[in-house]
mmCIF file with all atom_site columns, C-alpha atoms in Angstrom:
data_model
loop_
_atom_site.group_PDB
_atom_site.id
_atom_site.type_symbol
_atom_site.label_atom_id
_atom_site.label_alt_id
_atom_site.label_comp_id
_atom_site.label_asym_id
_atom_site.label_entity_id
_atom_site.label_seq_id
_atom_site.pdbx_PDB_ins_code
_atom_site.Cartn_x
_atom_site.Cartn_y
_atom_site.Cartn_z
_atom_site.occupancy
_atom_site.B_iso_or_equiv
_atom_site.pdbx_formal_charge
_atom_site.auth_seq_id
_atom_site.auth_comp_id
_atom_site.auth_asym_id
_atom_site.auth_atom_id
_atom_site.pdbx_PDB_model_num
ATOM 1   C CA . UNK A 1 1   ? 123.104 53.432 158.517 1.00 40.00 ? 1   UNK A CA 1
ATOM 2   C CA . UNK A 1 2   ? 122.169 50.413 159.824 1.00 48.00 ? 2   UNK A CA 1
ATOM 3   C CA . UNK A 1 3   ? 120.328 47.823 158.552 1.00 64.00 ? 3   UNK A CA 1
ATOM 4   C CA . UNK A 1 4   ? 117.280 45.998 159.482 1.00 82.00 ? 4   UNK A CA 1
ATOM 5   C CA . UNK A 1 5   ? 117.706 42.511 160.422 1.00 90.00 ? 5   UNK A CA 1
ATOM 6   C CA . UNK A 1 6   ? 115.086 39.978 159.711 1.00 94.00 ? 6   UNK A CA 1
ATOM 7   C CA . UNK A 1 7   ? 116.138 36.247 161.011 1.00 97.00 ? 7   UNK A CA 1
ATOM 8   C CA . UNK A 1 8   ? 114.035 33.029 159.627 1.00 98.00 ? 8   UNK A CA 1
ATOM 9   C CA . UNK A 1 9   ? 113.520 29.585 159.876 1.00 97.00 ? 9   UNK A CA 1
ATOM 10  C CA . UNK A 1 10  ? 111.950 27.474 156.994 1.00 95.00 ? 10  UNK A CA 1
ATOM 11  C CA . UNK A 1 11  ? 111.436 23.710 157.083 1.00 93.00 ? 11  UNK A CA 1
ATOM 12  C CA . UNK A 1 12  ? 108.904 23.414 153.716 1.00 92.00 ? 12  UNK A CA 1
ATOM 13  C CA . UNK A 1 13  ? 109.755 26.816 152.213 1.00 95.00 ? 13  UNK A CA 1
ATOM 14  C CA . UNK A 1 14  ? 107.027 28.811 153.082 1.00 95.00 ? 14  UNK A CA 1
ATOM 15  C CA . UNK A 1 15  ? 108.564 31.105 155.492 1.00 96.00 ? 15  UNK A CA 1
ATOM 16  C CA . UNK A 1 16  ? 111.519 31.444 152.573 1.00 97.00 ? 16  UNK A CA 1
ATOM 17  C CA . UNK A 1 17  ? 108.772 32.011 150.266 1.00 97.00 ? 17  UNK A CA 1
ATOM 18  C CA . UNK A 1 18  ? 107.364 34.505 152.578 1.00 96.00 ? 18  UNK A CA 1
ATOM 19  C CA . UNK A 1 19  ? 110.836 36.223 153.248 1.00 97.00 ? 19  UNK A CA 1
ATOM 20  C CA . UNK A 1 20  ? 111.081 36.577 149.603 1.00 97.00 ? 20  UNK A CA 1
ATOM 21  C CA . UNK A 1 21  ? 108.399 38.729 149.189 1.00 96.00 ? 21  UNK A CA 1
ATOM 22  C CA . UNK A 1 22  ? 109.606 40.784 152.016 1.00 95.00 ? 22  UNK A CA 1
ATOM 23  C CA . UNK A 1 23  ? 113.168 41.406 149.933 1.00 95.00 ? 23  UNK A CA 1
ATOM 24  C CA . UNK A 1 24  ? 111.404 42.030 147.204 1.00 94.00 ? 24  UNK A CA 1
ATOM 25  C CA . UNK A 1 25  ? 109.720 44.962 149.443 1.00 92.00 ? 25  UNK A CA 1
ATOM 26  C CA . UNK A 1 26  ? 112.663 45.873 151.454 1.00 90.00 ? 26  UNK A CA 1
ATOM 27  C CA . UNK A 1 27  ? 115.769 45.012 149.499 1.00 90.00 ? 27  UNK A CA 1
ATOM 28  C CA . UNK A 1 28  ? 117.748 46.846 151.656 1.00 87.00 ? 28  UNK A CA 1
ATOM 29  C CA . UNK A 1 29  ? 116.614 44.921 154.822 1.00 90.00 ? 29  UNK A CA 1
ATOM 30  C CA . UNK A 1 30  ? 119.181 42.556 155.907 1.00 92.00 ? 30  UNK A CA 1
ATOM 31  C CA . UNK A 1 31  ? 118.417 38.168 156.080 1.00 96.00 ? 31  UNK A CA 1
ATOM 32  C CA . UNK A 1 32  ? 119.760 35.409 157.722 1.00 97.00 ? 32  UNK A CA 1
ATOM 33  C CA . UNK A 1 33  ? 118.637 32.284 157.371 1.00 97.00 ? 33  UNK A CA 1
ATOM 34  C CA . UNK A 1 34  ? 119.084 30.535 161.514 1.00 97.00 ? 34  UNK A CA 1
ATOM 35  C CA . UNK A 1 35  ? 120.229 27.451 160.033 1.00 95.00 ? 35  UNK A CA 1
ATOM 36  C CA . UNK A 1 36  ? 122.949 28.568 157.600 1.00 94.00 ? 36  UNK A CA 1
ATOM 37  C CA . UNK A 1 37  ? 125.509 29.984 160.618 1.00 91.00 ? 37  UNK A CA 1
ATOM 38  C CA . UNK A 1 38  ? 126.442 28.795 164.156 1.00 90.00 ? 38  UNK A CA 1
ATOM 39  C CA . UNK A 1 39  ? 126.955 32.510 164.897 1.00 93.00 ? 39  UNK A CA 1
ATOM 40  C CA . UNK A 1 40  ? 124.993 36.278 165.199 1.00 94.00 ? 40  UNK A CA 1
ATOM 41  C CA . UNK A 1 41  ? 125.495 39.187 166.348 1.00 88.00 ? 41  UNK A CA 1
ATOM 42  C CA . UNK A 1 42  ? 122.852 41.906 164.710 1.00 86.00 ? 42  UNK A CA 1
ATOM 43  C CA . UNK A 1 43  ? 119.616 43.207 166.499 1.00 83.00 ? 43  UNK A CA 1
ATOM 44  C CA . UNK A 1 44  ? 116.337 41.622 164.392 1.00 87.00 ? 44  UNK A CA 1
ATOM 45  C CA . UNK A 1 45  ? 113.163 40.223 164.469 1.00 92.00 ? 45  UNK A CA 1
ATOM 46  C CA . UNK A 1 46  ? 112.394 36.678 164.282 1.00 96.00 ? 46  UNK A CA 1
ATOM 47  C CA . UNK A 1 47  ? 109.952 34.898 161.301 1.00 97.00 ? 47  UNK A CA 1
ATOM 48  C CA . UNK A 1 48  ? 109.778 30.962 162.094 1.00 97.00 ? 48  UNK A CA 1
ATOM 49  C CA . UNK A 1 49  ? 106.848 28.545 161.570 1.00 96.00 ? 49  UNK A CA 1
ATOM 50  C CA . UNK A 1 50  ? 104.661 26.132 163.613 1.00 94.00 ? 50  UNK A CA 1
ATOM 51  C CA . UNK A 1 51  ? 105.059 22.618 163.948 1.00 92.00 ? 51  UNK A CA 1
ATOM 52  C CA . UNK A 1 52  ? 103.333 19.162 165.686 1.00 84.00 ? 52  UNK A CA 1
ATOM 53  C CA . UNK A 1 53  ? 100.135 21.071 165.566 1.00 78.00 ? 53  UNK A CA 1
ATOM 54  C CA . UNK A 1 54  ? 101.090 24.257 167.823 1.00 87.00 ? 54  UNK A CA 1
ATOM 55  C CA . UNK A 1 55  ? 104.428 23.735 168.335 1.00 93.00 ? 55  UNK A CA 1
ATOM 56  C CA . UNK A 1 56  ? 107.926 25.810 168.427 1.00 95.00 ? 56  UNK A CA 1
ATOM 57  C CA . UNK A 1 57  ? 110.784 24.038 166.415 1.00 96.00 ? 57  UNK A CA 1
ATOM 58  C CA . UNK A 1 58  ? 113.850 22.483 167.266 1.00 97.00 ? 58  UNK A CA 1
ATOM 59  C CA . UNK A 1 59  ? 115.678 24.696 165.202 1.00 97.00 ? 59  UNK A CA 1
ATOM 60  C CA . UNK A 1 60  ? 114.110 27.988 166.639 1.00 97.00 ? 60  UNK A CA 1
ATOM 61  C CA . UNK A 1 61  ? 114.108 26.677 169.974 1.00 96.00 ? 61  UNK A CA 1
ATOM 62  C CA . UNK A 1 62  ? 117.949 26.295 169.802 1.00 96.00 ? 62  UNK A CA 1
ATOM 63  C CA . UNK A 1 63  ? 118.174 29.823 168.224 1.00 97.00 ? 63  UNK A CA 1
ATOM 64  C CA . UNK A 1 64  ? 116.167 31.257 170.506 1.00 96.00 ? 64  UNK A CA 1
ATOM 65  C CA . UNK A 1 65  ? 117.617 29.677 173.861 1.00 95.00 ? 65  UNK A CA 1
ATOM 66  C CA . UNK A 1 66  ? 120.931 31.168 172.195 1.00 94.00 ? 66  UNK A CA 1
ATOM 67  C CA . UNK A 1 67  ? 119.854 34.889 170.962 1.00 94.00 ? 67  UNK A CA 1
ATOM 68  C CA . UNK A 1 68  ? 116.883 35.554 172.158 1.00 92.00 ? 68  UNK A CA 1
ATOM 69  C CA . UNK A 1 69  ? 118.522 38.769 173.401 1.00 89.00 ? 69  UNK A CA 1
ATOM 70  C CA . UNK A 1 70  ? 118.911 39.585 170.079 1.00 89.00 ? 70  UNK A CA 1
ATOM 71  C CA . UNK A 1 71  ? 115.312 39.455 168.462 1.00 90.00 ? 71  UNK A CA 1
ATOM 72  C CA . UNK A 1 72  ? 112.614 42.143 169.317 1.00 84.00 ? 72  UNK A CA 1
ATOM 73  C CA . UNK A 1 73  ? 109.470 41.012 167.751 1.00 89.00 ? 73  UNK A CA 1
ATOM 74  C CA . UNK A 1 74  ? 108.384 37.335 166.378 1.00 94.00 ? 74  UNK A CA 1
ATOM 75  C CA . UNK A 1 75  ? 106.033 36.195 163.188 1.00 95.00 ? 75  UNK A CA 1
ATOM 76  C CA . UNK A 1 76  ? 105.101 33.092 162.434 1.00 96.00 ? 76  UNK A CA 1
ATOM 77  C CA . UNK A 1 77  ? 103.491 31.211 159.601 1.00 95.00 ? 77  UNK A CA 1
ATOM 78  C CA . UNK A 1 78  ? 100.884 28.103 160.195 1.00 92.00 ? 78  UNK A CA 1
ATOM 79  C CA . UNK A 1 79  ? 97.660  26.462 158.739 1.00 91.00 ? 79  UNK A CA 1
ATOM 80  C CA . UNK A 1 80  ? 94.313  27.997 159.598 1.00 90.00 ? 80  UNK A CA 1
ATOM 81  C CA . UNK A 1 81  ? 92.862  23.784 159.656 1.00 89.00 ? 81  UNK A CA 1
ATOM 82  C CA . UNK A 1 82  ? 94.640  23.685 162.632 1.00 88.00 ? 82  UNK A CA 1
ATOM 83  C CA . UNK A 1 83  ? 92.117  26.471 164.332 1.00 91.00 ? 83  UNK A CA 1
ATOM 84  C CA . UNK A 1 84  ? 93.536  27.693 167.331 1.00 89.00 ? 84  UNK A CA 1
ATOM 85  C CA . UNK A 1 85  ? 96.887  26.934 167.300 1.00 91.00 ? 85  UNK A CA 1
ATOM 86  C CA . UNK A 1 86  ? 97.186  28.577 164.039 1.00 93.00 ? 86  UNK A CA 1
ATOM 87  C CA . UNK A 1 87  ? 100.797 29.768 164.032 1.00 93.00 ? 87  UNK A CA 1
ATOM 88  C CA . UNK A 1 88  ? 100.992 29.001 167.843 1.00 94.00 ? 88  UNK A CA 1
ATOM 89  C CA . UNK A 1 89  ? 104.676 28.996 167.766 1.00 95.00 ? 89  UNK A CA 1
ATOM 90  C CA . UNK A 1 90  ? 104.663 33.098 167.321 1.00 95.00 ? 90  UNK A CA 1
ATOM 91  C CA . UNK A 1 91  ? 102.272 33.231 170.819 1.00 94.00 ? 91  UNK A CA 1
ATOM 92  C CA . UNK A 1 92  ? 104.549 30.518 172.787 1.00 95.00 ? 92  UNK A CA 1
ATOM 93  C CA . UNK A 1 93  ? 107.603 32.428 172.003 1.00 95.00 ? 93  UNK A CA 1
ATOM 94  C CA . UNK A 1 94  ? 105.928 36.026 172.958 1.00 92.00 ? 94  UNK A CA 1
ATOM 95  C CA . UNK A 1 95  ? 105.305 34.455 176.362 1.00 91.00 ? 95  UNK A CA 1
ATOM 96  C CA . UNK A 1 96  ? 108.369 32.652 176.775 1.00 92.00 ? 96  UNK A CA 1
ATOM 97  C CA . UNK A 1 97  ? 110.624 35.782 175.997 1.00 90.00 ? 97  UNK A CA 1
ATOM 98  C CA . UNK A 1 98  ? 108.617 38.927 176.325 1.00 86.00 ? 98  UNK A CA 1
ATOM 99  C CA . UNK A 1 99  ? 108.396 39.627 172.708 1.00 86.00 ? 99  UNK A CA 1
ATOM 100 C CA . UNK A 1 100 ? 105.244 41.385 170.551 1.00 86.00 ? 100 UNK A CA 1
ATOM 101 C CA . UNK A 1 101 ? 103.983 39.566 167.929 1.00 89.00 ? 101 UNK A CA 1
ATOM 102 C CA . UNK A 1 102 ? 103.755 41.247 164.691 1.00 88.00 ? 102 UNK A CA 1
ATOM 103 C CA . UNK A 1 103 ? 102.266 39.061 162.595 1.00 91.00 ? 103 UNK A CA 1
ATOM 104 C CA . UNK A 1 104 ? 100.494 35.097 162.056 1.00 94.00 ? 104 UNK A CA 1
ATOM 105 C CA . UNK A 1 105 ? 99.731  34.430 158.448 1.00 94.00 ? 105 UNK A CA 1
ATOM 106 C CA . UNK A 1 106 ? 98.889  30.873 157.117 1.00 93.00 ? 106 UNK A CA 1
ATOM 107 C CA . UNK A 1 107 ? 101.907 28.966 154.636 1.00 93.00 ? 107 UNK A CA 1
ATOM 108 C CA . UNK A 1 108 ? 103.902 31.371 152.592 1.00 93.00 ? 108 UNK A CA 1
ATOM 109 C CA . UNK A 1 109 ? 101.406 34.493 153.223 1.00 93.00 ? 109 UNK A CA 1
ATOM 110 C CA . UNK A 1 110 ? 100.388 36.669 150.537 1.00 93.00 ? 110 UNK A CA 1
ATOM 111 C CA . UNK A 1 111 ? 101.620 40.017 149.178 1.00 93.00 ? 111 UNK A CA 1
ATOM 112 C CA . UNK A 1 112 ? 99.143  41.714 150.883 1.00 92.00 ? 112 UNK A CA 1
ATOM 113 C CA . UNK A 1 113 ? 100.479 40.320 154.918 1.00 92.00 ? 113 UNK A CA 1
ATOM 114 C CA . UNK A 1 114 ? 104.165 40.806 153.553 1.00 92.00 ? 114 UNK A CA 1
ATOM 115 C CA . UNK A 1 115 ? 102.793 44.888 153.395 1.00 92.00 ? 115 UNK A CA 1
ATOM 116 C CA . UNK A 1 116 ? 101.049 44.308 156.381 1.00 90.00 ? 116 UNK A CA 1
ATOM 117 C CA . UNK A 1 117 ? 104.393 42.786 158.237 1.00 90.00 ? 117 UNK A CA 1
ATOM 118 C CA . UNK A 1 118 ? 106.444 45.944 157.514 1.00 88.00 ? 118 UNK A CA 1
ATOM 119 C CA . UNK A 1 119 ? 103.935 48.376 158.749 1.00 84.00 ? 119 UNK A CA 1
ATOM 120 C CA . UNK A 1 120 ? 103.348 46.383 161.757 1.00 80.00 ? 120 UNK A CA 1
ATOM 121 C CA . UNK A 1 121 ? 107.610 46.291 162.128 1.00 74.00 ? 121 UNK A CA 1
ATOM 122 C CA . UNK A 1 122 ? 107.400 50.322 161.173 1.00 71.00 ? 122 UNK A CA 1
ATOM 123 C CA . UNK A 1 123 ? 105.225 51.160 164.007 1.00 66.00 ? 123 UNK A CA 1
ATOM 124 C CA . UNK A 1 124 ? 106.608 49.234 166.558 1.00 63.00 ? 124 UNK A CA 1
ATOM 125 C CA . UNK A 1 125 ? 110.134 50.550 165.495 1.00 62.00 ? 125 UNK A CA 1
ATOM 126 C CA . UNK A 1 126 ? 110.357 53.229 168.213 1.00 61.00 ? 126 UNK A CA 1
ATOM 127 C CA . UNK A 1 127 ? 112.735 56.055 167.933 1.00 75.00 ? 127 UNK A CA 1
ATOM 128 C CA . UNK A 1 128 ? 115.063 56.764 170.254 1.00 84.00 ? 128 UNK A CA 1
ATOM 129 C CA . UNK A 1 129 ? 118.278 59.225 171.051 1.00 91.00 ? 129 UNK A CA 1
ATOM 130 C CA . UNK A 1 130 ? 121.190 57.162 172.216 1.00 93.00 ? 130 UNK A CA 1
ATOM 131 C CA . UNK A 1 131 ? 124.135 59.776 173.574 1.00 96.00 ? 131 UNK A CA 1
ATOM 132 C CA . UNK A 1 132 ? 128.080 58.081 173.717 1.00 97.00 ? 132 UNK A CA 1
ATOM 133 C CA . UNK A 1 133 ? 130.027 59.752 176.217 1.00 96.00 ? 133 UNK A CA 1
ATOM 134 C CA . UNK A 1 134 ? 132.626 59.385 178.447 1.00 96.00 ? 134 UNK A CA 1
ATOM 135 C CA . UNK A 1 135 ? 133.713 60.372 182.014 1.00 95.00 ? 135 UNK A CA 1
ATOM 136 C CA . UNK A 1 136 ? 135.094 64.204 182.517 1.00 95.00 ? 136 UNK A CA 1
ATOM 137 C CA . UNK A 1 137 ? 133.870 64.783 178.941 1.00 96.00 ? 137 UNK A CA 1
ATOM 138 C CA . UNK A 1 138 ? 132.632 68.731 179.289 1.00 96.00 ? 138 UNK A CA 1
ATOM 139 C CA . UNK A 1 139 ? 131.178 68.478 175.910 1.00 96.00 ? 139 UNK A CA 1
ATOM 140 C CA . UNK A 1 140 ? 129.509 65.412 176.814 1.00 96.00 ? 140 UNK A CA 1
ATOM 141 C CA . UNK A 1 141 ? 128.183 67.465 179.575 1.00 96.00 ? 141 UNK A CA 1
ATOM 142 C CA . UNK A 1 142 ? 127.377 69.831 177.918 1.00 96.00 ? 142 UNK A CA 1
ATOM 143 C CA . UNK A 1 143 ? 125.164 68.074 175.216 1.00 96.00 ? 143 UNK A CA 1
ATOM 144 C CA . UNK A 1 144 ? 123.522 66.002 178.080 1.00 95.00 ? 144 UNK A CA 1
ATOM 145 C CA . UNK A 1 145 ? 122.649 69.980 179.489 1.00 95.00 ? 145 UNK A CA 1
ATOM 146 C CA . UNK A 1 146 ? 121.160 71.118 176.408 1.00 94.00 ? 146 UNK A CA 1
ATOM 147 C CA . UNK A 1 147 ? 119.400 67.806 176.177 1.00 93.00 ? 147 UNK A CA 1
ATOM 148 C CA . UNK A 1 148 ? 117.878 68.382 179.374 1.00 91.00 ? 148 UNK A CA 1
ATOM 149 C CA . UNK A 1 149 ? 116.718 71.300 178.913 1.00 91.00 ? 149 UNK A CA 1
ATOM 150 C CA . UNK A 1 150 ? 114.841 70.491 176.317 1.00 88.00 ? 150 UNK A CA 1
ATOM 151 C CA . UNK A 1 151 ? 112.882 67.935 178.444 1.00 82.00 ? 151 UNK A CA 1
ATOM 152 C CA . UNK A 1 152 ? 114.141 65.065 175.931 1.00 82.00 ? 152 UNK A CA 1
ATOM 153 C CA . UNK A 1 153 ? 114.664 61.527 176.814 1.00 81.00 ? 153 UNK A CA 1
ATOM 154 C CA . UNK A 1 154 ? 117.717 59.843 176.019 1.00 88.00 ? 154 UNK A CA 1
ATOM 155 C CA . UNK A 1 155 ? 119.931 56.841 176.643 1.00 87.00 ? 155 UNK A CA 1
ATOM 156 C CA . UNK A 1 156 ? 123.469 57.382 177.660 1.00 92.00 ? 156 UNK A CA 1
ATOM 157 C CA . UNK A 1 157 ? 126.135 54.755 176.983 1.00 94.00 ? 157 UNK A CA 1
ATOM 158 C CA . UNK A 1 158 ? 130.098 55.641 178.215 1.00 95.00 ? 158 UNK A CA 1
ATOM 159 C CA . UNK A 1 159 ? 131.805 54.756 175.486 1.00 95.00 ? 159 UNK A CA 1
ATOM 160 C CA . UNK A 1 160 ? 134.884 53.207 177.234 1.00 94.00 ? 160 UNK A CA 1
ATOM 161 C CA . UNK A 1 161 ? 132.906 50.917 179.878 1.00 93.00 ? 161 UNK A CA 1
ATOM 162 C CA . UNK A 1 162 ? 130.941 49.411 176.651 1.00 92.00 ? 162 UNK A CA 1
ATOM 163 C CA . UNK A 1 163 ? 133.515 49.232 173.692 1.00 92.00 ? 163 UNK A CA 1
ATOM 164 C CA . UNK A 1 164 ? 131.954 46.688 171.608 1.00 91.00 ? 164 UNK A CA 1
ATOM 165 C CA . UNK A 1 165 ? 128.505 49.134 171.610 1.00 90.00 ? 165 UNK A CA 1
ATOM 166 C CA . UNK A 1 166 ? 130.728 51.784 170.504 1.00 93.00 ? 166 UNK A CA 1
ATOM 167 C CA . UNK A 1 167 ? 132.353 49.746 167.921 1.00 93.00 ? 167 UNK A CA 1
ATOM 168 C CA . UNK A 1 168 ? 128.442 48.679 166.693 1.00 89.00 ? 168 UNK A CA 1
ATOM 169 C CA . UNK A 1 169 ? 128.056 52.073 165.791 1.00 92.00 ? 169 UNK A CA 1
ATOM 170 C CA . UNK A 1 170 ? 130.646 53.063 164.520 1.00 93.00 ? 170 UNK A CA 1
ATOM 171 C CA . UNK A 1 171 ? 131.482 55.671 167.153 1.00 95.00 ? 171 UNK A CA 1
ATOM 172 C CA . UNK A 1 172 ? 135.078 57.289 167.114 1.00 94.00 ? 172 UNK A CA 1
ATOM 173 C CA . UNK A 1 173 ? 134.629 60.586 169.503 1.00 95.00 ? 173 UNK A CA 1
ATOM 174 C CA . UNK A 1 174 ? 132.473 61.342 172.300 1.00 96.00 ? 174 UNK A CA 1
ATOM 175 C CA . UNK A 1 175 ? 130.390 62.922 172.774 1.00 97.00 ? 175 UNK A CA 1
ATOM 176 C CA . UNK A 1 176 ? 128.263 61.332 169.374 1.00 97.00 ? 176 UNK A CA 1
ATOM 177 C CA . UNK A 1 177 ? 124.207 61.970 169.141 1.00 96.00 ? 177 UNK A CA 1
ATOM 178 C CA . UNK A 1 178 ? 122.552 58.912 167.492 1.00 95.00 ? 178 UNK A CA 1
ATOM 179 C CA . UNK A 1 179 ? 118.601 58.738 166.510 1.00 92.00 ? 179 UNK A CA 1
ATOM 180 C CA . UNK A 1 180 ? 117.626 55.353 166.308 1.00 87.00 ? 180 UNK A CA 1
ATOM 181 C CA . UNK A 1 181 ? 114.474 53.771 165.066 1.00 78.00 ? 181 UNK A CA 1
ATOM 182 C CA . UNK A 1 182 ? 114.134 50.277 166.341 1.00 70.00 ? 182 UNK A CA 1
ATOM 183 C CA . UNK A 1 183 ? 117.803 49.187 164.867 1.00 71.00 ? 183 UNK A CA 1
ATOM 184 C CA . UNK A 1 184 ? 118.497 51.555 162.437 1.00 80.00 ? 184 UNK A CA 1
ATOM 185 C CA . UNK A 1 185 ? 120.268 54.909 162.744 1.00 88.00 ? 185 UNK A CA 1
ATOM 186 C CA . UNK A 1 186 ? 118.481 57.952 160.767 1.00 89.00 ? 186 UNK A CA 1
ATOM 187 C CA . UNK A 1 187 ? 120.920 60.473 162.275 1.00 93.00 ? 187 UNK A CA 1
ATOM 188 C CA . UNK A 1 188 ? 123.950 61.179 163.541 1.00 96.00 ? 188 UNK A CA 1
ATOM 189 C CA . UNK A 1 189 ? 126.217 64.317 165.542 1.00 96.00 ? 189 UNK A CA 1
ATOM 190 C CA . UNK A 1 190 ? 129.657 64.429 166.619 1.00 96.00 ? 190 UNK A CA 1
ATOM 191 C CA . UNK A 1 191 ? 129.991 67.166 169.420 1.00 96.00 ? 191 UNK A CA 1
ATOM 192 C CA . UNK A 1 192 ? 128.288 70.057 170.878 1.00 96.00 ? 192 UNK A CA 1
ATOM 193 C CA . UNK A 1 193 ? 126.561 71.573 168.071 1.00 96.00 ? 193 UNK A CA 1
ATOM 194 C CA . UNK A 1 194 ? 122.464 72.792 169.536 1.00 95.00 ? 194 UNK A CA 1
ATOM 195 C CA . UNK A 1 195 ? 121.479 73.873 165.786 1.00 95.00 ? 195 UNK A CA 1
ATOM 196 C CA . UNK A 1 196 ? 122.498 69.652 164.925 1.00 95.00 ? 196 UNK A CA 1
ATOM 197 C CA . UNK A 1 197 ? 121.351 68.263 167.827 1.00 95.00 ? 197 UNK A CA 1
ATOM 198 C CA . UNK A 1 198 ? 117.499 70.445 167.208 1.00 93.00 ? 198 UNK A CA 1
ATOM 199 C CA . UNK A 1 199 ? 117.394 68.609 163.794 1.00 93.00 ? 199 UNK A CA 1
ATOM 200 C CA . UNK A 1 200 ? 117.951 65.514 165.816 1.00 92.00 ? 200 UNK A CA 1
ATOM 201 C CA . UNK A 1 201 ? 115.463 65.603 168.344 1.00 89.00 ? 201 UNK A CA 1
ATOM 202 C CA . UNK A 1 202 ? 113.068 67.048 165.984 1.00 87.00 ? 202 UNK A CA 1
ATOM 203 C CA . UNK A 1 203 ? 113.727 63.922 163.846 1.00 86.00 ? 203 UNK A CA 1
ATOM 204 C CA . UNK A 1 204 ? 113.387 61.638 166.944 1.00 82.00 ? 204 UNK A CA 1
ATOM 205 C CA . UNK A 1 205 ? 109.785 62.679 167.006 1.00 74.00 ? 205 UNK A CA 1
ATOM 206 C CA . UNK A 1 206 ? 108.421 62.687 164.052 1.00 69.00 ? 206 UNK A CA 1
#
């Protein structure tokens, strides 16, 4: 399974204070700190704070302008004295790069908005059905048939054009079922298998 990425930036420690209470939620969820690697890979959502009065930071600007494509949603912190561009950074960077904003809560937040910050990630962590296939696969046809039949959406990635997607998830045979919710997997089948794949797609919309 894979785990749920949460990238920060902290300049005074309140965002760090901030992600701590998240671990201390979600110790399973995965952090990086933007400023302690040159390099990232993983799917997350973005937690930064506001600076010069409304402003984006350096430091998240460079991350951003980097792997943006990687980040889905954006927090930030700020101070309420500053009225209304309280954590402005958060609504800049939704404009700039298309992203919902989860949450704004003023210096390290309280225990209360870390709760608040995981439902808010929970809810907009959509589930989807991801099928790896490849080209004159008759299973793969076959499980994209049964699929269909059931009226069910689904994304379909060919395993061989997109190798590094495959290697993400760990995927060894085609065709593979995946139910995703935002970027973690809940479920997983190998093959055609309809009893496995129900479980799946009643899993995918729950």
């Amino acid at each position: 399974m894979e785990k749920t990425t949460i990238y920060f930036d902290s300049k005074t420690g309140n965002v760090a204070r901030f992600v701590d209470k998240l671990k201390a939620l979600c110790p399973h969820w995965k952090f990086l700190n933007i400023n302690e690697a040159e390099h990232f890979d993983d799917k997350g959502h973005l937690i930064t704070f506001t600076t010069g009065h409304g402003q984006v930071p350096v430091t998240t600007d460079y991350f951003m302008q980097r792997f943006s494509h990687l980040i889905s949603s954006v927090s930030a912190s700020g101070n309420r004295n500053w009225g209304s561009n309280f954590a402005l950074s958060a609504d800049r960077l939704s404009e700039k790069y298309n992203l919902p904003t989860l949450l704004k809560f003023e210096l390290s937040g309280t225990n209360s908005e870390a709760k608040t910050f995981i439902n808010s990630f929970k809810q907009n962590a959509m589930k989807t059905i991801i099928k790896f296939e490849k080209d004159n696969c008759l299973p793969c046809q076959e499980v994209s048939n049964y699929l269909n039949s059931l009226n069910v959406q689904y994304d379909s990635i060919n395993a061989f054009n997109n190798p590094e997607k495959a290697i993400k998830h760990k995927v060894k045979t085609v065709p593979t079922l995946l139910v995703m919710e935002g970027d973690t997997e809940l479920a997983r089948t190998v093959g055609f298998k309809p009893s496995e794949i129900d479980q799946l797609v009643r899993l995918a919309k729950e």
